[in-house]
Tab-separated table of C-alpha atoms in Angstrom:
chain	number	residue	atom	x	y	z
J	1	MET	CA	-0.711	7.554	-7.782
J	2	ALA	CA	2.345	7.944	-5.617
J	3	ALA	CA	5.515	8.401	-7.593
J	4	ALA	CA	8.497	6.123	-7.492
J	5	LEU	CA	11.442	6.907	-5.302
J	6	PRO	CA	13.515	9.555	-7.088
J	7	ARG	CA	16.665	8.533	-8.912
J	8	LEU	CA	19.160	11.345	-9.252
J	9	ALA	CA	20.984	12.081	-12.461
J	10	ALA	CA	24.729	11.549	-12.680
J	11	ALA	CA	26.624	13.983	-10.521
J	12	GLU	CA	28.449	16.842	-12.097
J	13	GLY	CA	32.069	17.093	-11.055
J	14	SER	CA	33.676	20.428	-10.375
J	15	GLY	CA	36.092	20.065	-7.546
J	16	THR	CA	33.724	17.575	-5.854
J	17	GLN	CA	35.350	14.434	-7.313
J	18	GLY	CA	32.169	13.308	-9.042
J	19	ARG	CA	29.812	14.373	-6.260
J	20	ARG	CA	27.035	16.861	-6.828
J	21	ALA	CA	27.357	20.392	-5.479
J	22	ALA	CA	24.429	21.839	-3.576
J	23	PRO	CA	22.155	23.993	-5.773
J	24	ASP	CA	20.108	26.478	-3.772
J	25	ARG	CA	21.399	25.030	-0.478
J	26	GLY	CA	20.414	21.515	-1.494
J	27	ARG	CA	16.678	22.193	-1.530
J	28	THR	CA	16.193	20.248	-4.739
J	29	LEU	CA	17.497	17.242	-2.814
J	30	LEU	CA	15.032	17.489	0.053
J	31	GLY	CA	12.490	15.174	-1.583
J	32	PRO	CA	14.969	12.454	-2.579
J	33	ALA	CA	16.578	12.642	0.863
J	34	LEU	CA	13.270	12.375	2.698
J	35	ALA	CA	12.247	9.425	0.504
J	36	LEU	CA	15.458	7.603	1.431
J	37	VAL	CA	14.914	8.126	5.159
J	38	HIS	CA	11.208	7.320	4.803
J	39	THR	CA	11.936	3.908	3.268
J	40	GLY	CA	14.794	3.068	5.625
J	41	GLN	CA	17.432	3.296	2.904
J	42	ALA	CA	19.368	6.082	4.637
J	43	PRO	CA	19.659	5.314	8.368
J	44	THR	CA	22.694	7.568	8.757
J	45	ARG	CA	23.963	10.797	7.268
J	46	SER	CA	26.917	8.917	5.815
J	47	VAL	CA	24.619	6.581	3.883
J	48	LEU	CA	22.552	9.576	2.758
J	49	THR	CA	25.701	11.273	1.460
J	50	GLY	CA	26.541	8.291	-0.714
J	51	ALA	CA	22.988	7.669	-1.891
J	52	LEU	CA	22.515	11.275	-3.010
J	53	GLU	CA	26.037	11.528	-4.455
J	54	VAL	CA	26.694	14.809	-2.691
J	55	THR	CA	29.313	16.217	-0.377
J	56	ARG	CA	29.160	15.597	3.359
J	57	ALA	CA	28.385	19.273	3.902
J	58	THR	CA	25.437	19.163	1.488
J	59	ALA	CA	24.027	16.042	3.125
J	60	GLY	CA	24.358	17.769	6.492
J	61	ALA	CA	22.504	20.843	5.233
J	62	VAL	CA	19.734	18.741	3.683
J	63	SER	CA	19.209	16.632	6.802
J	64	ALA	CA	19.258	19.754	8.990
J	65	GLU	CA	16.541	21.346	6.874
J	66	LEU	CA	14.365	18.223	7.029
J	67	GLU	CA	14.821	18.272	10.793
J	68	ALA	CA	13.819	21.947	10.910
J	69	LEU	CA	10.657	21.044	9.005
J	70	GLY	CA	9.792	18.586	11.781
J	71	LEU	CA	10.016	15.543	9.511
J	72	ILE	CA	13.132	13.742	10.740
J	73	THR	CA	15.464	13.730	13.722
J	74	VAL	CA	19.254	13.865	13.479
J	75	ASP	CA	21.027	12.132	16.356
J	76	SER	CA	24.572	13.418	16.716
J	77	SER	CA	25.651	10.616	19.045
J	78	PRO	CA	27.888	8.057	17.306
J	79	ALA	CA	26.083	5.526	15.137
J	80	GLY	CA	27.616	2.089	14.963
J	81	GLY	CA	30.752	2.522	17.079
J	82	GLY	CA	33.307	1.467	14.476
J	83	ARG	CA	36.464	3.251	13.474
J	84	GLY	CA	36.531	6.525	11.614
J	85	ARG	CA	34.349	9.564	11.916
J	86	PRO	CA	30.971	8.560	13.442
J	87	SER	CA	27.905	9.299	11.351
J	88	HIS	CA	24.719	10.917	12.577
J	89	ARG	CA	21.633	8.692	12.802
J	90	LEU	CA	18.596	9.772	10.765
J	91	SER	CA	15.097	8.788	11.906
J	92	ILE	CA	11.512	9.791	11.283
J	93	ASP	CA	10.403	12.334	13.897
J	94	PRO	CA	7.925	10.440	16.122
J	95	SER	CA	6.169	13.687	16.994
J	96	GLY	CA	6.091	14.921	13.407
J	97	PRO	CA	3.016	15.462	11.243
J	98	VAL	CA	0.582	12.740	10.204
J	99	VAL	CA	-1.968	11.991	7.517
J	100	THR	CA	-5.241	10.108	7.810
J	101	ALA	CA	-5.292	6.747	6.046
J	102	ALA	CA	-8.598	4.969	5.480
J	103	GLN	CA	-9.715	1.747	3.841
J	104	LEU	CA	-13.173	0.635	2.814
J	105	HIS	CA	-13.896	-3.080	3.106
J	106	ALA	CA	-16.953	-4.939	1.907
J	107	ASP	CA	-18.145	-5.079	5.508
J	108	GLY	CA	-16.497	-2.191	7.343
J	109	ILE	CA	-14.231	0.840	7.533
J	110	SER	CA	-10.675	1.056	8.865
J	111	VAL	CA	-8.973	4.357	9.607
J	112	ALA	CA	-5.685	5.377	11.218
J	113	LEU	CA	-3.259	8.237	11.577
J	114	ALA	CA	0.033	7.601	9.794
J	115	GLY	CA	3.415	9.224	10.098
J	116	LEU	CA	6.297	8.862	7.703
J	117	GLY	CA	8.211	5.603	7.552
J	118	GLY	CA	5.102	3.447	7.176
J	119	GLN	CA	4.301	4.044	10.842
J	120	LEU	CA	0.606	3.656	11.716
J	121	GLU	CA	-1.023	4.646	14.957
J	122	PRO	CA	-3.498	1.972	16.169
J	123	PRO	CA	-6.254	1.648	13.539
J	124	VAL	CA	-9.925	2.069	14.347
J	125	HIS	CA	-12.315	-0.422	12.737
J	126	LEU	CA	-15.930	0.619	12.263
J	127	PRO	CA	-19.013	-1.067	10.784
J	128	LEU	CA	-20.453	0.253	7.577
J	129	PRO	CA	-23.152	2.887	8.068
J	130	ALA	CA	-26.719	1.874	7.368
J	131	ALA	CA	-26.691	3.856	4.121
J	132	THR	CA	-23.828	2.968	1.756
J	133	ASP	CA	-24.575	5.381	-1.081
J	134	PRO	CA	-21.357	7.165	-2.150
J	135	VAL	CA	-21.923	10.473	-0.382
J	136	ARG	CA	-22.964	9.108	3.001
J	137	LEU	CA	-20.368	6.343	3.040
J	138	LEU	CA	-17.525	8.688	2.070
J	139	ARG	CA	-18.786	11.190	4.648
J	140	ALA	CA	-18.534	8.515	7.336
J	141	VAL	CA	-14.964	7.749	6.269
J	142	ALA	CA	-13.932	11.422	6.231
J	143	GLU	CA	-15.500	12.122	9.618
J	144	ALA	CA	-13.835	9.066	11.183
J	145	GLY	CA	-10.431	10.270	9.998
J	146	ALA	CA	-11.107	13.818	11.118
J	147	ALA	CA	-12.052	12.616	14.606
J	148	LEU	CA	-8.655	10.933	14.945
J	149	ALA	CA	-6.899	14.061	13.694
J	150	ARG	CA	-8.712	16.302	16.199
J	151	ALA	CA	-7.768	14.010	19.079
J	152	SER	CA	-4.081	13.982	18.144
J	153	SER	CA	-1.384	16.444	19.198
J	154	ARG	CA	0.293	15.934	15.817
J	155	ARG	CA	-0.483	18.184	12.870
J	156	CYS	CA	-2.488	16.558	10.064
J	157	LEU	CA	-1.459	17.186	6.458
J	158	GLY	CA	-3.853	15.213	4.269
J	159	ALA	CA	-6.064	12.175	3.761
J	160	ALA	CA	-6.199	9.183	1.442
J	161	LEU	CA	-8.602	6.299	0.974
J	162	ALA	CA	-8.088	2.739	-0.288
J	163	LEU	CA	-11.102	1.364	-2.155
J	164	PRO	CA	-11.962	-2.284	-2.929
J	165	ASN	CA	-12.720	-1.560	-6.572
J	166	PRO	CA	-11.022	-0.140	-9.677
J	167	VAL	CA	-10.324	3.604	-9.630
J	168	THR	CA	-9.582	5.371	-12.890
J	169	GLU	CA	-6.685	7.767	-13.359
J	170	PRO	CA	-6.411	10.704	-13.358
J	171	ASP	CA	-10.083	11.564	-12.803
J	172	GLY	CA	-10.652	9.251	-9.829
J	173	THR	CA	-13.928	7.586	-10.730
J	174	ALA	CA	-14.994	4.239	-9.291
J	175	LEU	CA	-15.831	1.477	-11.714
J	176	ALA	CA	-17.632	-1.725	-10.772
J	177	ALA	CA	-18.057	-0.836	-7.093
J	178	LEU	CA	-19.933	-4.091	-6.740
J	179	HIS	CA	-19.799	-4.339	-2.955
J	180	PHE	CA	-21.743	-1.099	-2.471
J	181	SER	CA	-23.826	-1.015	-5.686
J	182	TRP	CA	-22.491	2.414	-6.612
J	183	PRO	CA	-23.194	3.565	-10.171
J	184	SER	CA	-20.278	2.875	-12.497
J	185	GLY	CA	-18.316	6.079	-12.981
J	186	THR	CA	-19.069	7.487	-9.522
J	187	PRO	CA	-16.703	10.502	-9.094
J	188	VAL	CA	-15.304	9.104	-5.869
J	189	ALA	CA	-12.191	11.321	-5.720
J	190	ASP	CA	-14.271	14.505	-6.005
J	191	LEU	CA	-16.904	13.301	-3.550
J	192	TYR	CA	-14.287	12.247	-1.001
J	193	ALA	CA	-12.418	15.539	-1.413
J	194	GLU	CA	-15.617	17.442	-0.679
J	195	GLU	CA	-16.384	15.417	2.463
J	196	VAL	CA	-12.782	15.754	3.665
J	197	ARG	CA	-12.951	19.506	3.064
J	198	LYS	CA	-16.093	19.804	5.201
J	199	ALA	CA	-14.759	17.646	8.065
J	200	ASP	CA	-13.026	19.340	10.991
J	201	HIS	CA	-9.438	18.070	11.254
J	202	GLY	CA	-8.458	20.427	14.034
J	203	PRO	CA	-6.996	23.936	14.161
J	204	ARG	CA	-3.466	22.843	13.207
J	205	ALA	CA	-4.444	20.934	10.055
J	206	LEU	CA	-2.912	22.079	6.802
J	207	SER	CA	-5.119	24.264	4.652
J	208	PRO	CA	-6.020	23.579	1.909
J	209	PHE	CA	-6.297	19.953	2.975
J	210	PRO	CA	-5.385	17.524	0.143
J	211	SER	CA	-7.011	14.129	-0.356
J	212	ALA	CA	-6.670	11.181	-2.726
J	213	VAL	CA	-8.209	7.781	-3.481
J	214	ALA	CA	-6.870	4.635	-5.149
J	215	ASN	CA	-7.451	0.900	-5.417
J	216	ASP	CA	-6.595	-0.996	-2.231
J	217	ALA	CA	-4.496	-3.722	-3.892
J	218	ASN	CA	-2.384	-1.100	-5.679
J	219	LEU	CA	-1.774	0.665	-2.392
J	220	ALA	CA	-0.971	-2.577	-0.566
J	221	ALA	CA	1.617	-3.384	-3.243
J	222	LEU	CA	3.174	0.048	-2.794
J	223	ALA	CA	3.356	-0.505	0.959
J	224	GLU	CA	4.982	-3.925	0.558
J	225	HIS	CA	7.506	-2.604	-1.955
J	226	ARG	CA	8.584	0.295	0.242
J	227	HIS	CA	8.280	-1.205	3.713
J	228	GLY	CA	7.751	-4.964	3.484
J	229	ALA	CA	8.225	-8.193	1.545
J	230	GLY	CA	8.768	-6.448	-1.788
J	231	ARG	CA	11.824	-4.437	-0.772
J	232	GLY	CA	14.761	-4.978	-3.094
J	233	ALA	CA	12.759	-6.613	-5.904
J	234	ARG	CA	12.461	-4.987	-9.319
J	235	HIS	CA	9.180	-6.583	-10.403
J	236	VAL	CA	6.812	-7.332	-7.532
J	237	LEU	CA	3.433	-8.970	-8.122
J	238	LEU	CA	1.035	-8.738	-5.179
J	239	VAL	CA	-2.114	-10.874	-5.036
J	240	THR	CA	-4.460	-10.534	-2.102
J	241	SER	CA	-7.872	-11.565	-0.876
J	242	GLY	CA	-9.450	-9.437	1.791
J	243	HIS	CA	-12.945	-9.712	3.156
J	244	ARG	CA	-14.335	-10.588	-0.285
J	245	GLY	CA	-12.876	-10.878	-3.754
J	246	VAL	CA	-9.281	-10.825	-5.003
J	247	GLY	CA	-7.037	-7.941	-5.961
J	248	GLY	CA	-3.659	-7.690	-7.636
J	249	ALA	CA	-0.991	-5.109	-8.376
J	250	LEU	CA	2.411	-4.900	-10.023
J	251	VAL	CA	5.338	-2.671	-9.051
J	252	ILE	CA	8.010	-2.256	-11.733
J	253	ASP	CA	11.268	-0.548	-10.787
J	254	GLY	CA	9.579	1.216	-7.898
J	255	ARG	CA	6.531	2.379	-9.862
J	256	LEU	CA	3.031	0.988	-9.747
J	257	HIS	CA	1.938	-0.325	-13.129
J	258	THR	CA	-1.618	0.936	-13.365
J	259	GLY	CA	-2.114	0.896	-17.136
J	260	SER	CA	-3.410	3.658	-19.378
J	261	ALA	CA	-6.309	4.602	-17.093
J	262	GLY	CA	-5.461	3.105	-13.699
J	263	LEU	CA	-7.297	-0.172	-14.386
J	264	ALA	CA	-4.464	-2.654	-14.893
J	265	LEU	CA	-4.035	-5.863	-12.876
J	266	GLU	CA	-7.706	-6.586	-12.147
J	267	VAL	CA	-6.586	-10.143	-11.502
J	268	GLY	CA	-9.757	-11.060	-9.650
J	269	HIS	CA	-11.550	-11.534	-12.966
J	270	LEU	CA	-9.053	-14.027	-14.342
J	271	THR	CA	-10.941	-17.276	-15.043
J	272	VAL	CA	-9.482	-20.306	-13.250
J	273	ASP	CA	-12.490	-22.672	-13.427
J	274	PRO	CA	-15.096	-22.131	-16.185
J	275	GLN	CA	-17.516	-24.384	-14.267
J	276	GLY	CA	-16.850	-22.707	-10.940
J	277	ARG	CA	-18.776	-20.397	-8.638
J	278	ARG	CA	-20.450	-17.333	-10.069
J	279	CYS	CA	-18.628	-14.045	-9.579
J	280	LEU	CA	-20.242	-10.690	-8.848
J	281	CYS	CA	-19.165	-9.614	-12.343
J	282	GLY	CA	-21.534	-12.226	-13.835
J	283	ASN	CA	-18.891	-14.679	-15.046
J	284	GLN	CA	-18.138	-18.079	-13.528
J	285	GLY	CA	-14.937	-19.337	-11.953
J	286	CYS	CA	-13.115	-16.034	-11.549
J	287	LEU	CA	-10.166	-15.897	-9.168
J	288	ASN	CA	-12.462	-13.600	-7.157
J	289	SER	CA	-15.057	-16.287	-6.556
J	290	GLU	CA	-12.710	-19.292	-6.373
J	291	THR	CA	-10.044	-18.128	-3.880
J	292	ASP	CA	-11.624	-15.625	-1.491
J	293	PRO	CA	-12.972	-16.315	2.039
J	294	GLU	CA	-16.438	-17.253	0.803
J	295	ALA	CA	-14.872	-19.739	-1.632
J	296	LEU	CA	-12.957	-21.435	1.170
J	297	PHE	CA	-16.107	-21.820	3.264
J	298	ALA	CA	-18.000	-23.161	0.240
J	299	ALA	CA	-15.246	-25.697	-0.486
J	300	ALA	CA	-15.336	-26.830	3.154
J	301	GLY	CA	-19.120	-27.074	3.167
J	302	ARG	CA	-19.335	-24.750	6.151
J	303	THR	CA	-21.265	-21.575	6.895
J	304	PRO	CA	-19.487	-18.566	8.439
J	305	ASP	CA	-20.849	-16.792	11.495
J	306	SER	CA	-22.553	-13.634	10.244
J	307	ALA	CA	-21.742	-11.875	13.525
J	308	ARG	CA	-17.973	-12.148	13.043
J	309	PRO	CA	-15.629	-10.664	10.395
J	310	LEU	CA	-15.498	-13.043	7.458
J	311	LEU	CA	-11.751	-12.738	6.813
J	312	ALA	CA	-10.842	-13.610	10.398
J	313	GLN	CA	-13.016	-16.721	10.242
J	314	ALA	CA	-11.533	-17.761	6.898
J	315	ARG	CA	-8.026	-17.476	8.322
J	316	GLU	CA	-9.004	-19.736	11.199
J	317	LEU	CA	-10.503	-22.208	8.754
J	318	ALA	CA	-7.326	-22.235	6.626
J	319	ALA	CA	-5.352	-23.312	9.717
J	320	ASP	CA	-7.830	-26.051	10.677
J	321	PRO	CA	-6.377	-29.498	9.777
J	322	SER	CA	-9.851	-30.858	9.141
J	323	ALA	CA	-10.310	-28.294	6.365
J	324	LEU	CA	-7.157	-29.327	4.462
J	325	PRO	CA	-9.079	-30.801	1.459
J	326	ALA	CA	-10.878	-27.471	1.066
J	327	VAL	CA	-7.579	-25.596	1.412
J	328	HIS	CA	-6.066	-27.777	-1.329
J	329	HIS	CA	-9.071	-27.113	-3.585
J	330	VAL	CA	-8.679	-23.344	-3.227
J	331	VAL	CA	-4.858	-23.464	-3.396
J	332	ASP	CA	-5.007	-25.343	-6.705
J	333	ARG	CA	-7.127	-22.603	-8.238
J	334	LEU	CA	-4.949	-19.882	-6.764
J	335	GLY	CA	-1.924	-21.624	-8.274
J	336	LEU	CA	-3.565	-21.674	-11.705
J	337	GLY	CA	-4.173	-17.944	-11.489
J	338	LEU	CA	-0.664	-17.160	-10.297
J	339	ALA	CA	0.876	-19.274	-13.047
J	340	GLY	CA	-1.078	-17.392	-15.703
J	341	LEU	CA	0.077	-14.087	-14.254
J	342	VAL	CA	3.688	-15.255	-14.103
J	343	ASN	CA	3.571	-16.280	-17.755
J	344	ILE	CA	2.341	-12.825	-18.730
J	345	LEU	CA	4.204	-10.554	-16.292
J	346	ASN	CA	7.427	-12.446	-15.442
J	347	PRO	CA	7.803	-10.954	-11.934
J	348	ASP	CA	10.865	-11.703	-9.804
J	349	ARG	CA	8.779	-12.001	-6.628
J	350	ILE	CA	5.162	-12.798	-5.749
J	351	VAL	CA	3.811	-11.408	-2.478
J	352	LEU	CA	0.621	-12.937	-1.104
J	353	SER	CA	-1.570	-11.053	1.335
J	354	GLY	CA	-4.897	-11.413	3.107
J	355	LEU	CA	-6.344	-14.930	3.077
J	356	HIS	CA	-3.826	-15.941	0.415
J	357	LEU	CA	-1.060	-15.520	2.972
J	358	ASP	CA	-2.787	-18.140	5.145
J	359	LEU	CA	-3.289	-20.480	2.205
J	360	LEU	CA	0.434	-20.220	1.476
J	361	ALA	CA	1.210	-21.082	5.105
J	362	ALA	CA	-1.166	-24.063	5.016
J	363	ALA	CA	0.122	-25.578	1.750
J	364	PRO	CA	3.376	-23.902	0.636
J	365	GLU	CA	4.765	-26.816	-1.364
J	366	ARG	CA	1.478	-27.529	-3.096
J	367	LEU	CA	1.027	-23.906	-4.189
J	368	ALA	CA	4.609	-23.609	-5.435
J	369	SER	CA	4.253	-26.913	-7.317
J	370	VAL	CA	1.056	-25.863	-9.105
J	371	VAL	CA	2.602	-22.552	-10.146
J	372	ALA	CA	5.839	-24.163	-11.339
J	373	GLU	CA	4.116	-26.907	-13.317
J	374	ARG	CA	1.885	-24.425	-15.116
J	375	CYS	CA	4.581	-21.856	-15.877
J	376	LEU	CA	6.215	-21.760	-19.300
J	377	TRP	CA	9.643	-22.180	-17.781
J	378	GLY	CA	8.664	-25.027	-15.468
J	379	ARG	CA	10.442	-25.700	-12.225
J	380	SER	CA	13.695	-24.116	-13.422
J	381	GLY	CA	11.953	-20.754	-13.592
J	382	ARG	CA	10.235	-20.908	-10.210
J	383	VAL	CA	9.366	-17.462	-8.854
J	384	PRO	CA	9.676	-16.935	-5.087
J	385	ILE	CA	6.226	-16.793	-3.461
J	386	VAL	CA	6.486	-14.994	-0.125
J	387	PRO	CA	4.059	-13.851	2.566
J	388	ALA	CA	3.306	-10.167	2.954
J	389	GLU	CA	5.015	-8.440	5.868
J	390	VAL	CA	3.176	-5.148	6.292
J	391	THR	CA	0.344	-5.199	8.806
J	392	HIS	CA	-2.678	-3.237	7.540
J	393	ALA	CA	-0.967	-2.822	4.150
J	394	GLY	CA	-4.006	-1.094	2.631
J	395	LEU	CA	-3.814	1.610	5.280
J	396	VAL	CA	-0.040	1.915	4.982
J	397	GLY	CA	-0.445	2.221	1.218
J	398	ALA	CA	-3.133	4.867	1.622
J	399	ALA	CA	-0.691	6.739	3.844
J	400	GLU	CA	1.909	6.521	1.052
J	401	LEU	CA	-0.606	8.133	-1.266
J	402	ALA	CA	-1.361	10.918	1.204
J	403	TRP	CA	2.347	11.519	1.850
J	404	ALA	CA	3.233	11.604	-1.866
J	405	PRO	CA	3.120	15.414	-2.337
J	406	TYR	CA	5.331	15.927	0.715
J	407	LEU	CA	7.844	13.310	-0.371
J	408	HIS	CA	8.027	15.232	-3.648
J	409	ASP	CA	8.298	18.651	-1.954
J	410	PRO	CA	8.945	18.475	1.798
J	411	GLN	CA	8.673	22.246	2.149
J	412	SER	CA	4.978	22.003	1.263
J	413	VAL	CA	4.360	20.857	4.848
J	414	LEU	CA	4.588	24.543	5.734
J	415	PRO	CA	1.376	26.587	5.711
J	416	VAL	CA	0.921	28.816	2.686
J	417	GLY	CA	3.025	31.890	3.393
J	418	GLY	CA	4.523	30.164	6.461
J	419	ALA	CA	8.140	29.791	7.391
């Protein structure tokens, strides 16, 4: 899983008045510096200097090297226009390298090229292939990403995939891939790596070509924490419902909490109505089966159009005034689930995504009231419940995963033996 943003140790003074001198021309600071620009925390060289606790000269050398690597641009024209020495603006290079980000849904595939800074090129949405066994489905994903890479003038550095099921760490096996009926323990990371290796990403692609897979809710939470509604919070709980089912993730001090084997926060299997609808896992009344798009249609007594994406239809239904009783039914169960999670996790912010974002918009006071009344601390301990901000957060999160090795070591963007 992608690492947290680096936190530098206390600076060592030695004629620098508490600021860190530049070891080996500041190369050990390249990763932390790139992470700060990547997340928008260092828009100028002056801010970068303070954030890294280094001298102005060191910050200049670090930003110049990142620019030479083709990762950022340094604009020497004055930034701001206030008094004092103007600072150089730092931005992600719009012509810099990209990665391929992909997401598997219960009823389709999404894929996009992604630069640094959470910047996606327009995603491509494809139907599932006729055969959804692991090898053929992962091959379709890899080939879709490779086609985008070949058509781009930007160099491709890696690939990552967001999956709608638990993924173990560090071996990368898929458990309970219920949407596709894959065998439990399918070695999805290895299979995807093999299909990515065989796909043609163009003559400028990095070799060897790294790949990674992770749970889609975990990756969406990472995207929201770095680029969206979770910025600035220490403990962010994300709960989302996509095309089917419910996912959850927790970011603590910038790090995803994935448990001992990558399986934490499977919130979809939290029981909120023992007499409720049957879940794919075999239990009844799971958050999965009580608050996803199919649950909303069932509560409204309506049948979705099989020719249209289910999530899009559910969002329309959530905004339909005539469906308000059904919205309230689903919101009440979502509130029960959120309250249980708040009692256990004590987050300082809840971010809702997917259909849950629309349910929040349709009944914000009702949802907040149910959560507050069921929380141990009552209304005095109300946790802010906010809508997600990142469009295509699963893809943006997959991009974070693919960019992780380069945020750790920006010089690894160079070909082996390259300069």
